Short mmCIF file of C-alpha atoms and ligand atoms in Angstrom, two decimals:
data_model
loop_
_atom_site.label_atom_id
_atom_site.label_comp_id
_atom_site.label_asym_id
_atom_site.label_seq_id
_atom_site.Cartn_x
_atom_site.Cartn_y
_atom_site.Cartn_z
CA MET A 1 234.07 -5.62 -146.20
CA SER A 2 236.58 -4.47 -148.81
CA LEU A 3 240.26 -4.50 -148.03
CA LYS A 4 240.39 -0.73 -148.38
CA SER A 5 238.11 -0.08 -145.43
CA ALA A 6 240.44 -2.26 -143.38
CA ALA A 7 243.48 -0.18 -144.30
CA PRO A 8 245.46 0.77 -141.20
CA ARG A 9 244.05 3.83 -139.51
CA HIS A 10 245.74 4.20 -136.21
CA PRO A 11 243.17 4.13 -133.38
CA LEU A 12 245.00 6.73 -131.27
CA LEU A 13 245.37 9.04 -134.23
CA THR A 14 241.71 8.77 -135.23
CA THR A 15 240.62 9.30 -131.65
CA ALA A 16 242.90 12.34 -131.29
CA ALA A 17 241.52 13.81 -134.51
CA TRP A 18 238.03 13.17 -133.19
CA VAL A 19 238.76 14.96 -129.89
CA VAL A 20 240.18 18.01 -131.68
CA GLY A 21 237.15 18.07 -133.96
CA ALA A 22 234.73 17.77 -131.05
CA VAL A 23 236.38 20.57 -129.05
CA ALA A 24 236.39 22.88 -132.08
CA ALA A 25 232.76 22.06 -132.79
CA PHE A 26 231.70 22.86 -129.23
CA TYR A 27 233.55 26.19 -129.34
CA ALA A 28 231.74 27.04 -132.54
CA LEU A 29 228.48 25.86 -131.02
CA PHE A 30 228.86 28.10 -127.98
CA TRP A 31 229.65 31.06 -130.16
CA LEU A 32 226.51 30.29 -132.14
CA ILE A 33 224.37 29.86 -129.02
CA SER A 34 225.52 33.22 -127.57
CA PHE A 35 224.90 34.89 -130.89
CA VAL A 36 221.38 33.47 -131.31
CA LEU A 37 220.35 34.06 -127.68
CA GLY A 38 221.74 37.61 -127.86
CA GLN A 39 219.41 38.40 -130.77
CA MET A 40 216.30 37.26 -128.89
CA PRO A 41 213.75 39.69 -127.41
CA ASP A 42 213.44 40.70 -123.79
CA PRO A 43 213.47 37.97 -121.21
CA ILE A 44 216.24 36.11 -123.09
CA GLY A 45 218.37 38.58 -125.08
CA PRO A 46 219.51 40.81 -122.19
CA ARG A 47 220.34 37.75 -120.10
CA ALA A 48 221.99 35.71 -122.87
CA ASP A 49 225.29 35.73 -120.96
CA LEU A 50 223.68 34.01 -118.00
CA PHE A 51 222.25 31.24 -120.19
CA VAL A 52 225.56 30.77 -121.98
CA GLU A 53 227.42 30.69 -118.67
CA GLY A 54 224.94 28.08 -117.39
CA ALA A 55 225.28 25.99 -120.55
CA ARG A 56 229.06 26.15 -120.29
CA THR A 57 228.92 24.92 -116.69
CA THR A 58 226.53 22.13 -117.69
CA LEU A 59 228.86 20.98 -120.47
CA LEU A 60 231.99 21.24 -118.32
CA LEU A 61 230.29 19.35 -115.52
CA THR A 62 229.24 16.62 -117.94
CA LEU A 63 232.68 16.29 -119.54
CA ILE A 64 234.63 16.24 -116.27
CA SER A 65 232.31 13.93 -114.35
CA GLY A 66 231.92 11.84 -117.51
CA ALA A 67 235.70 11.38 -117.75
CA PHE A 68 235.99 10.45 -114.08
CA GLY A 69 232.90 8.27 -114.49
CA LEU A 70 234.68 6.30 -117.21
CA GLY A 71 237.61 5.74 -114.87
CA VAL A 72 235.32 4.69 -112.03
CA GLY A 73 233.38 2.44 -114.39
CA ALA A 74 236.53 0.76 -115.71
CA LEU A 75 237.95 0.10 -112.24
CA VAL A 76 234.69 -1.07 -110.69
CA GLY A 77 233.72 -3.05 -113.80
CA LEU A 78 237.07 -4.87 -113.80
CA ALA A 79 236.76 -5.47 -110.05
CA ARG A 80 233.30 -6.96 -110.64
CA THR A 81 234.79 -9.58 -112.98
CA SER A 82 237.73 -10.35 -110.70
CA HIS A 83 238.03 -13.80 -109.17
CA LEU A 84 239.17 -12.17 -105.89
CA TRP A 85 236.16 -11.60 -103.67
CA LEU A 86 238.04 -8.79 -101.91
CA LEU A 87 237.65 -6.81 -105.15
CA ARG A 88 234.37 -8.26 -106.35
CA VAL A 89 232.27 -7.76 -103.21
CA PRO A 90 233.03 -4.05 -102.61
CA ALA A 91 232.41 -3.39 -106.30
CA SER A 92 229.01 -5.09 -106.16
CA LEU A 93 228.15 -3.21 -102.98
CA PHE A 94 229.06 0.12 -104.57
CA ILE A 95 226.91 -0.59 -107.64
CA TRP A 96 224.03 -1.77 -105.47
CA VAL A 97 224.03 1.40 -103.33
CA ILE A 98 224.42 3.87 -106.18
CA ARG A 99 221.84 2.29 -108.46
CA GLY A 100 219.41 1.78 -105.61
CA THR A 101 219.31 5.39 -104.42
CA PRO A 102 218.20 8.59 -106.18
CA LEU A 103 220.86 10.77 -107.79
CA LEU A 104 219.30 13.80 -106.08
CA VAL A 105 219.90 12.24 -102.69
CA GLN A 106 223.47 11.39 -103.68
CA LEU A 107 224.10 15.02 -104.70
CA LEU A 108 222.65 16.38 -101.47
CA PHE A 109 224.63 13.79 -99.52
CA VAL A 110 227.96 14.70 -101.08
CA TYR A 111 227.32 18.43 -100.73
CA ASN A 112 225.79 18.54 -97.24
CA ALA A 113 226.66 15.35 -95.37
CA LEU A 114 230.08 14.34 -96.72
CA PRO A 115 232.03 17.35 -95.35
CA ALA A 116 230.58 16.74 -91.89
CA ILE A 117 231.47 13.05 -92.06
CA LEU A 118 235.00 13.84 -93.19
CA GLU A 119 235.35 16.42 -90.44
CA SER A 120 234.33 13.90 -87.81
CA VAL A 121 237.27 11.71 -88.85
CA GLY A 122 239.61 14.69 -88.73
CA LEU A 123 239.63 15.57 -92.44
CA ASN A 124 238.84 19.18 -93.17
CA VAL A 125 237.82 19.11 -96.82
CA GLN A 126 235.72 21.87 -98.28
CA LEU A 127 234.09 20.95 -101.55
CA ASN A 128 232.51 23.76 -103.53
CA GLU A 129 229.30 23.25 -105.50
CA PHE A 130 231.10 22.31 -108.69
CA SER A 131 233.44 19.70 -107.18
CA SER A 132 230.58 18.23 -105.12
CA ALA A 133 228.54 17.85 -108.28
CA VAL A 134 231.49 16.32 -110.14
CA LEU A 135 232.04 13.81 -107.34
CA ALA A 136 228.40 12.77 -107.07
CA LEU A 137 227.82 12.58 -110.82
CA ALA A 138 231.08 10.71 -111.46
CA LEU A 139 230.25 8.09 -108.85
CA ASN A 140 226.71 7.80 -110.16
CA VAL A 141 227.53 7.42 -113.84
CA GLY A 142 230.53 5.30 -112.83
CA ALA A 143 228.27 2.68 -111.28
CA TYR A 144 226.17 2.45 -114.44
CA ASN A 145 229.32 2.39 -116.59
CA ALA A 146 230.72 -0.41 -114.42
CA GLU A 147 227.77 -2.65 -115.24
CA VAL A 148 228.16 -1.90 -118.95
CA ILE A 149 231.89 -2.65 -118.82
CA ARG A 150 231.41 -5.85 -116.84
CA ALA A 151 228.86 -7.08 -119.36
CA GLY A 152 231.15 -6.08 -122.23
CA LEU A 153 234.12 -7.95 -120.80
CA GLN A 154 232.00 -11.02 -120.16
CA ALA A 155 230.55 -10.90 -123.67
CA VAL A 156 233.98 -11.69 -125.15
CA PRO A 157 233.96 -15.47 -125.67
CA ARG A 158 236.05 -17.58 -123.29
CA GLY A 159 237.83 -19.17 -126.24
CA GLN A 160 239.51 -15.82 -126.94
CA ASN A 161 241.09 -15.87 -123.52
CA GLU A 162 242.10 -19.52 -123.90
CA ALA A 163 243.66 -18.95 -127.32
CA ALA A 164 245.67 -16.00 -126.01
CA ARG A 165 246.83 -17.84 -122.90
CA SER A 166 247.78 -20.93 -124.89
CA LEU A 167 250.05 -18.71 -127.02
CA GLY A 168 251.90 -17.74 -123.85
CA LEU A 169 250.42 -14.27 -123.35
CA SER A 170 250.14 -13.27 -119.70
CA GLY A 171 246.80 -12.47 -118.08
CA THR A 172 247.45 -8.73 -118.41
CA GLN A 173 248.62 -9.00 -122.03
CA THR A 174 245.52 -11.03 -122.84
CA MET A 175 243.30 -8.43 -121.23
CA VAL A 176 244.94 -5.50 -123.00
CA THR A 177 245.53 -6.95 -126.48
CA VAL A 178 242.67 -9.43 -126.89
CA VAL A 179 239.77 -8.93 -124.49
CA MET A 180 239.63 -5.14 -124.09
CA PRO A 181 239.72 -4.22 -127.79
CA GLN A 182 236.77 -6.54 -128.41
CA ALA A 183 234.91 -5.35 -125.32
CA LEU A 184 235.45 -1.75 -126.42
CA ARG A 185 233.27 -2.26 -129.46
CA ILE A 186 230.53 -3.79 -127.38
CA VAL A 187 230.54 -1.14 -124.64
CA THR A 188 230.85 2.03 -126.69
CA PRO A 189 227.16 2.51 -127.62
CA PRO A 190 225.81 1.97 -124.08
CA LEU A 191 228.58 4.14 -122.58
CA VAL A 192 227.63 6.89 -125.00
CA ASN A 193 224.04 6.53 -123.84
CA ASN A 194 225.18 6.98 -120.26
CA MET A 195 227.06 10.15 -121.22
CA VAL A 196 224.02 11.68 -122.87
CA ALA A 197 221.92 10.74 -119.84
CA LEU A 198 224.58 12.33 -117.65
CA LEU A 199 224.26 15.64 -119.47
CA LYS A 200 220.54 15.69 -118.68
CA ASP A 201 221.02 14.39 -115.11
CA SER A 202 223.52 17.17 -114.43
CA SER A 203 220.49 19.49 -114.18
CA LEU A 204 219.95 18.05 -110.69
CA ALA A 205 223.11 19.90 -109.60
CA SER A 206 220.87 22.99 -109.52
CA SER A 207 219.61 21.61 -106.20
CA ILE A 208 222.98 22.28 -104.58
CA SER A 209 222.92 25.81 -106.03
CA LEU A 210 225.44 25.17 -108.81
CA LEU A 211 224.66 27.78 -111.43
CA GLU A 212 224.34 25.49 -114.40
CA LEU A 213 221.81 25.78 -117.21
CA THR A 214 218.73 24.70 -115.26
CA LEU A 215 219.40 26.96 -112.28
CA ALA A 216 220.16 29.86 -114.63
CA GLY A 217 216.79 29.28 -116.28
CA SER A 218 214.81 28.98 -113.10
CA ARG A 219 216.40 32.18 -111.72
CA VAL A 220 215.48 34.15 -114.82
CA SER A 221 212.06 32.56 -114.81
CA SER A 222 211.27 33.60 -111.23
CA GLU A 223 212.76 37.08 -111.77
CA THR A 224 210.77 37.82 -114.88
CA PHE A 225 207.63 35.76 -114.26
CA LEU A 226 207.95 34.57 -117.87
CA PRO A 227 208.39 30.79 -117.53
CA ILE A 228 207.27 29.94 -121.06
CA PRO A 229 210.01 31.63 -123.13
CA VAL A 230 212.66 31.04 -120.46
CA LEU A 231 212.10 27.32 -119.94
CA THR A 232 211.61 26.80 -123.67
CA THR A 233 215.03 28.36 -124.18
CA VAL A 234 216.56 26.14 -121.49
CA ALA A 235 215.05 23.04 -123.11
CA ALA A 236 216.23 24.13 -126.56
CA VAL A 237 219.81 24.59 -125.33
CA TYR A 238 219.80 21.12 -123.71
CA LEU A 239 218.44 19.66 -126.93
CA THR A 240 221.18 21.38 -128.94
CA LEU A 241 223.88 20.06 -126.60
CA THR A 242 222.59 16.46 -126.60
CA THR A 243 222.10 16.50 -130.37
CA VAL A 244 225.61 17.72 -131.12
CA MET A 245 227.00 15.27 -128.58
CA THR A 246 225.14 12.39 -130.26
CA LEU A 247 226.41 13.44 -133.68
CA PHE A 248 229.97 13.26 -132.44
CA THR A 249 229.61 10.03 -130.54
CA ASP A 250 228.03 8.40 -133.61
CA GLN A 251 231.19 9.40 -135.47
CA LEU A 252 233.38 7.91 -132.77
CA GLU A 253 231.43 4.66 -132.84
CA ARG A 254 231.84 4.40 -136.58
CA ARG A 255 235.58 4.98 -136.27
CA LEU A 256 235.98 2.35 -133.58
CA LYS A 257 234.18 -0.10 -135.79
CA VAL A 258 236.63 0.47 -138.62
CA VAL A 259 239.74 0.16 -136.49
CA SER A 260 238.67 -2.79 -134.40
CA ARG A 261 236.02 -4.47 -136.52
CA MET B 1 265.80 -40.47 -126.42
CA THR B 2 264.09 -38.50 -123.67
CA ALA B 3 260.34 -38.18 -123.70
CA ILE B 4 258.82 -34.82 -124.61
CA ILE B 5 255.63 -35.43 -122.65
CA GLU B 6 255.41 -37.50 -119.51
CA ALA B 7 252.12 -37.74 -117.66
CA HIS B 8 251.90 -39.88 -114.54
CA ASP B 9 248.67 -40.71 -112.80
CA VAL B 10 246.96 -37.46 -113.86
CA HIS B 11 243.64 -36.72 -112.17
CA LYS B 12 241.19 -33.90 -112.75
CA HIS B 13 237.92 -33.09 -111.02
CA PHE B 14 235.24 -30.64 -112.05
CA GLY B 15 233.52 -30.14 -108.73
CA SER B 16 232.57 -33.66 -107.70
CA PHE B 17 232.89 -35.01 -111.25
CA HIS B 18 236.03 -37.12 -111.75
CA ALA B 19 236.95 -36.26 -115.35
CA LEU B 20 240.46 -37.74 -115.54
CA ARG B 21 241.20 -40.89 -113.55
CA GLY B 22 244.92 -41.53 -113.39
CA VAL B 23 246.06 -41.00 -116.97
CA ASN B 24 249.59 -42.21 -117.82
CA LEU B 25 251.22 -41.27 -121.09
CA THR B 26 254.73 -40.94 -122.48
CA VAL B 27 255.25 -39.29 -125.86
CA GLN B 28 258.59 -39.26 -127.69
CA PRO B 29 259.71 -36.30 -129.81
CA GLY B 30 258.30 -36.51 -133.33
CA GLU B 31 255.51 -38.89 -132.43
CA VAL B 32 252.05 -38.31 -133.87
CA VAL B 33 249.41 -39.49 -131.43
CA VAL B 34 245.74 -39.61 -132.35
CA ILE B 35 243.25 -39.59 -129.50
CA ILE B 36 239.76 -40.97 -130.00
CA GLY B 37 236.94 -41.99 -127.73
CA PRO B 38 233.31 -41.29 -126.95
CA SER B 39 232.11 -37.78 -126.20
CA GLY B 40 232.66 -36.85 -122.57
CA SER B 41 235.45 -39.40 -122.05
CA GLY B 42 237.98 -36.70 -121.11
CA LYS B 43 239.94 -36.26 -124.36
CA SER B 44 239.72 -32.47 -124.38
CA THR B 45 240.28 -32.24 -120.67
CA PHE B 46 243.43 -34.33 -120.96
CA ILE B 47 245.10 -32.35 -123.72
CA ARG B 48 244.07 -29.13 -121.97
CA THR B 49 245.94 -30.24 -118.84
CA LEU B 50 249.11 -30.46 -120.95
CA ASN B 51 249.26 -26.66 -121.22
CA ALA B 52 247.32 -26.04 -118.01
CA LEU B 53 244.26 -24.48 -119.63
CA ASP B 54 242.61 -26.95 -117.26
CA PRO B 55 245.16 -27.43 -114.45
CA HIS B 56 245.34 -31.05 -113.23
CA ASP B 57 244.77 -31.64 -109.55
CA ALA B 58 246.85 -34.76 -108.90
CA GLY B 59 249.69 -36.60 -110.59
CA SER B 60 252.58 -35.12 -112.54
CA ILE B 61 253.05 -33.72 -116.03
CA THR B 62 256.42 -32.90 -117.56
CA VAL B 63 256.74 -31.20 -120.95
CA ASP B 64 260.20 -31.11 -122.52
CA GLY B 65 261.74 -31.59 -119.10
CA ILE B 66 259.73 -28.75 -117.49
CA PRO B 67 257.45 -29.99 -114.71
CA LEU B 68 253.98 -28.46 -114.79
CA ASN B 69 253.44 -27.51 -111.19
CA GLY B 70 251.49 -24.48 -110.01
CA LYS B 71 251.97 -21.09 -111.59
CA GLY B 72 255.67 -20.36 -111.90
CA ASN B 73 256.63 -22.16 -115.09
CA LEU B 74 253.28 -21.95 -116.87
CA ASP B 75 254.49 -19.44 -119.43
CA ALA B 76 257.57 -21.52 -120.19
CA ILE B 77 255.37 -24.54 -120.91
CA ARG B 78 252.83 -22.63 -122.95
CA ARG B 79 255.62 -21.39 -125.18
CA GLU B 80 256.60 -25.02 -125.87
CA VAL B 81 253.07 -26.17 -126.59
CA GLY B 82 250.86 -24.88 -129.40
CA MET B 83 247.13 -25.47 -129.38
CA VAL B 84 244.50 -25.54 -132.11
CA PHE B 85 240.84 -25.43 -131.11
CA GLN B 86 237.68 -26.79 -132.68
CA SER B 87 236.23 -23.28 -132.96
CA PHE B 88 239.48 -21.67 -134.29
CA ASN B 89 239.37 -18.84 -131.71
CA LEU B 90 241.08 -16.39 -134.03
CA PHE B 91 241.17 -12.81 -132.75
CA PRO B 92 238.43 -11.10 -134.77
CA HIS B 93 239.73 -7.56 -134.25
CA LEU B 94 243.14 -8.34 -135.73
CA THR B 95 244.13 -9.10 -139.31
CA VAL B 96 245.33 -12.59 -140.22
CA LEU B 97 248.95 -11.45 -140.06
CA GLU B 98 248.40 -9.61 -136.76
CA ASN B 99 246.84 -12.76 -135.31
CA ILE B 100 250.07 -14.57 -136.12
CA THR B 101 252.54 -11.88 -135.01
CA LEU B 102 250.83 -10.92 -131.73
CA ALA B 103 252.41 -13.57 -129.51
CA PRO B 104 255.90 -13.53 -131.10
CA ILE B 105 256.02 -9.74 -130.62
CA ARG B 106 254.53 -9.65 -127.11
CA VAL B 107 255.91 -12.87 -125.65
CA ARG B 108 259.09 -13.61 -127.60
CA LYS B 109 259.86 -9.88 -128.01
CA ALA B 110 260.52 -10.36 -131.71
CA SER B 111 260.78 -7.21 -133.83
CA ARG B 112 257.69 -6.45 -135.89
CA ALA B 113 259.64 -6.85 -139.13
CA ASP B 114 260.98 -10.29 -138.16
CA ALA B 115 257.61 -11.45 -136.86
CA GLU B 116 255.89 -10.37 -140.07
CA LYS B 117 258.48 -12.00 -142.27
CA ARG B 118 258.12 -15.24 -140.35
CA GLY B 119 254.32 -14.86 -140.29
CA LEU B 120 254.18 -14.58 -144.07
CA GLU B 121 256.38 -17.68 -144.39
CA LEU B 122 253.98 -19.59 -142.18
CA LEU B 123 250.99 -18.36 -144.18
CA ARG B 124 252.73 -19.59 -147.32
CA ARG B 125 253.30 -22.92 -145.63
CA VAL B 126 249.57 -23.29 -144.88
CA GLY B 127 248.72 -22.00 -148.35
CA ILE B 128 247.00 -18.67 -147.67
CA GLU B 129 249.70 -16.05 -147.97
CA GLU B 130 247.40 -13.82 -150.04
CA GLN B 131 244.93 -13.45 -147.15
CA ALA B 132 247.45 -11.81 -144.79
CA SER B 133 245.74 -8.43 -144.54
CA LYS B 134 242.18 -9.73 -144.27
CA TYR B 135 240.21 -10.12 -141.08
CA PRO B 136 239.23 -13.62 -139.87
CA ALA B 137 235.54 -13.03 -140.59
CA GLN B 138 236.41 -12.61 -144.28
CA LEU B 139 237.87 -16.14 -144.48
CA SER B 140 236.24 -19.54 -144.88
CA GLY B 141 236.30 -21.94 -141.95
CA GLY B 142 239.06 -24.03 -143.49
CA GLN B 143 241.17 -20.93 -144.07
CA GLN B 144 240.54 -19.75 -140.52
CA GLN B 145 241.70 -23.04 -139.09
CA ARG B 146 244.85 -22.90 -141.21
CA VAL B 147 245.52 -19.42 -139.84
CA ALA B 148 245.05 -20.81 -136.34
CA ILE B 149 247.64 -23.49 -137.07
CA ALA B 150 250.06 -20.87 -138.43
CA ARG B 151 249.43 -18.72 -135.36
CA ALA B 152 250.38 -21.58 -133.04
CA LEU B 153 253.44 -22.46 -135.14
CA ALA B 154 254.67 -18.87 -134.97
CA MET B 155 255.68 -19.50 -131.36
CA GLU B 156 257.89 -22.37 -132.57
CA PRO B 157 256.36 -24.92 -130.23
CA LYS B 158 257.87 -28.35 -129.68
CA VAL B 159 254.45 -29.96 -129.33
CA MET B 160 251.18 -29.19 -131.10
CA LEU B 161 247.83 -30.08 -129.54
CA PHE B 162 244.73 -30.29 -131.74
CA ASP B 163 241.25 -30.56 -130.22
CA GLU B 164 238.90 -31.78 -132.95
CA PRO B 165 240.33 -29.30 -135.47
CA THR B 166 238.00 -30.30 -138.29
CA SER B 167 234.76 -30.93 -136.39
CA ALA B 168 233.38 -27.44 -137.00
CA LEU B 169 234.20 -27.49 -140.71
CA ASP B 170 232.05 -28.15 -143.74
CA PRO B 171 233.10 -31.43 -145.38
CA GLU B 172 234.69 -29.77 -148.40
CA MET B 173 237.07 -27.85 -146.14
CA ILE B 174 238.22 -30.71 -143.97
CA LYS B 175 240.79 -31.93 -146.46
CA GLU B 176 242.65 -28.63 -146.75
CA VAL B 177 243.15 -28.57 -142.96
CA LEU B 178 244.11 -32.25 -142.76
CA ASP B 179 246.64 -31.75 -145.56
CA VAL B 180 248.34 -29.01 -143.55
CA MET B 181 248.36 -31.26 -140.49
CA LYS B 182 249.82 -34.17 -142.48
CA GLU B 183 252.58 -31.96 -143.80
CA LEU B 184 253.29 -30.87 -140.24
CA ALA B 185 253.36 -34.49 -139.05
CA ARG B 186 255.81 -35.45 -141.79
CA SER B 187 258.04 -32.51 -140.91
CA GLY B 188 258.69 -34.16 -137.55
CA MET B 189 256.41 -32.13 -135.26
CA THR B 190 255.26 -33.88 -132.11
CA MET B 191 251.46 -33.88 -132.31
CA LEU B 192 248.57 -34.93 -130.11
CA VAL B 193 245.39 -34.84 -132.14
CA VAL B 194 241.88 -35.45 -130.89
CA THR B 195 240.03 -36.37 -134.06
CA HIS B 196 237.70 -38.92 -135.54
CA GLU B 197 239.25 -38.55 -138.99
CA MET B 198 240.30 -42.15 -139.51
CA GLY B 199 242.07 -41.49 -142.80
CA PHE B 200 244.35 -39.04 -141.05
CA ALA B 201 245.04 -41.51 -138.24
CA ARG B 202 245.86 -44.31 -140.66
CA GLU B 203 248.10 -42.16 -142.79
CA VAL B 204 250.24 -40.32 -140.25
CA ALA B 205 249.57 -41.52 -136.71
CA ASP B 206 252.24 -43.50 -134.90
CA ARG B 207 249.85 -44.34 -132.08
CA ILE B 208 246.18 -44.34 -131.29
CA LEU B 209 244.90 -43.73 -127.79
CA PHE B 210 241.35 -44.77 -127.01
CA PHE B 211 239.84 -42.80 -124.14
CA ASP B 212 236.91 -44.03 -122.10
CA GLY B 213 235.61 -42.92 -118.71
CA GLY B 214 238.48 -40.52 -118.02
CA ASN B 215 241.34 -42.83 -118.86
CA ILE B 216 243.29 -44.35 -121.74
CA VAL B 217 241.96 -47.87 -122.22
CA GLU B 218 243.87 -48.70 -125.38
CA ASP B 219 247.26 -47.46 -126.58
CA THR B 220 248.39 -49.10 -129.79
CA THR B 221 249.25 -48.63 -133.45
CA PRO B 222 246.54 -47.62 -135.93
CA GLU B 223 246.75 -51.01 -137.74
CA ASN B 224 246.35 -52.94 -134.52
CA PHE B 225 243.55 -50.73 -133.39
CA TYR B 226 241.47 -51.08 -136.53
CA GLN B 227 242.10 -54.76 -137.11
CA ASN B 228 242.00 -55.95 -133.60
CA PRO B 229 240.63 -53.61 -130.94
CA GLN B 230 241.10 -55.17 -127.52
CA HIS B 231 238.24 -53.57 -125.62
CA GLU B 232 234.55 -54.03 -126.10
CA ARG B 233 233.99 -50.24 -125.85
CA ALA B 234 236.60 -49.62 -128.54
CA ARG B 235 234.95 -52.21 -130.80
CA THR B 236 231.47 -50.70 -130.53
CA PHE B 237 232.93 -47.20 -130.89
CA LEU B 238 234.84 -48.19 -134.03
CA SER B 239 231.84 -49.82 -135.64
CA LYS B 240 229.85 -46.65 -134.98
CA ILE B 241 232.30 -44.22 -136.56
CA LEU B 242 233.17 -46.54 -139.44
CA ASP B 243 229.49 -46.99 -140.26
CA HIS B 244 229.16 -43.30 -140.93
N1 ADP C 301 234.81 -26.74 -117.33
C1 ADP C 301 234.10 -27.86 -117.00
N2 ADP C 301 233.26 -27.84 -115.94
C2 ADP C 301 232.55 -28.94 -115.59
N3 ADP C 301 232.61 -30.11 -116.25
C3 ADP C 301 233.43 -30.19 -117.32
C4 ADP C 301 234.21 -29.07 -117.75
N4 ADP C 301 234.92 -29.44 -118.83
C5 ADP C 301 234.60 -30.73 -119.07
N5 ADP C 301 233.70 -31.19 -118.16
C6 ADP C 301 233.16 -32.54 -118.09
O1 ADP C 301 234.22 -33.46 -118.12
C7 ADP C 301 233.90 -34.57 -118.95
C8 ADP C 301 234.95 -34.73 -120.00
O2 ADP C 301 234.85 -33.66 -120.91
P1 ADP C 301 235.76 -33.51 -122.18
O3 ADP C 301 237.18 -33.68 -121.78
O4 ADP C 301 235.40 -32.25 -122.84
O5 ADP C 301 235.29 -34.75 -123.05
P2 ADP C 301 235.61 -35.09 -124.57
O6 ADP C 301 236.53 -34.05 -125.10
O7 ADP C 301 236.20 -36.45 -124.53
O8 ADP C 301 234.29 -35.10 -125.27
C9 ADP C 301 232.50 -34.30 -119.51
O9 ADP C 301 231.59 -35.06 -118.77
C10 ADP C 301 232.30 -32.84 -119.30
O10 ADP C 301 230.95 -32.56 -119.05
MG1 MG C 302 236.14 -32.59 -126.59
#
């Protein structure tokens, strides 16, 4: 609670520094993973490239669908708190459907059924495995993020809104300068949780033959008939990715606390 | 002299509950009006209609010549009217000085330097200049409420509304807030104050309004009110708060 810890540290600057640090760390991590896997004996060592390629796809899939998922979550979460039912009802419906159906079904639906549906209305869109997985995962994590964001916005006391409005701030200014910064602190830990869960859930994309870490592992496993070392390696790589991710998100949380208290 | 607040036959419903029942009030610039009355009588609701935090649903309200009707001129009115709440409602993620400069910068488009200079002057006026870079949670309740007063004053309002500004405070902090409010009253600010602080009313109020059942049932000077309350409800109410 000292004055020093409250010294101005610009939020954008700290966040930018954090992003640069995280990217550098993941590059280093991938170099380390390829090096370690390359040193391993037979079923792993010769196929290290395949595992690394799979891990890279898993991470990319998580980051891209995670970013879109934040956007979806913010839009749907805001719509959920709107006083206009035209926004509120579709948002609730979306959350209800996504949270009430299995992610695996959603992936299969986007990959297999969506192109046919789009074609029937005259849209010829071909989604490859990766974009299908991004779409399904982003919508899925977006629905869970939306509930977190709604709860976070509603957790900011009404008096904050009233004080801001009585000072003459507009609804948008109040949202951006008063409500959102406070909600941000509340929502960061559960959003981080959703991101880590997303990294693990992305393994389901193997079902639409996206060659991410899980599919890479199960291919090697059925080629070599050596499930124990192969699946242990797959699990260890997931664990490494989630652990490093958690380390960085803990950092981010701490920084947000300092800048927005 | 033209009135700064004119309320005619103001009504307000919450669902089927009739909270304000035809309130009439005219306030002249510089007047200090203390509002008392039993809990639930509509005091908060009434002063909140004056800046449309609770929009009224019948009757007319004019503040400094601007009629309060629908959405269009809401911002204009809110800039004229400052409000201080029982629970302070400071912005916890901003420093004391940032709390004060937020609205001048965003709404009045003041430069940061000007807003900060003015903010520090206001903090000096309420006696806590040295706390400028702290966060609200690091301040005592009395200090927080003084920051809230400075924050409202930063918008240079013509009217200040206070809704039980000392009710959430420990007794030893009440005086420091009342002293700031007295200074403000003497400086000529138009004030509407919901409070049960009788010393404050006696010292600086020009008028006392007694609310009961969603309307003003007595509108008189403090001396008259204490010596000779006209209504039975006012008499029993007075004896209750004076017994304390
Ligand atoms: N937002 C609201 N919704 C429903 N009823 C309300 C609301 N605000 C106030 N009321 C009711 O209106 C009446 C007057 O409330 P209020 O103006 O807060 O009284 P006072 O400030 O005099 O204690 C009370 O009965 C209260 O329950
Ligand atoms: Mg009240």
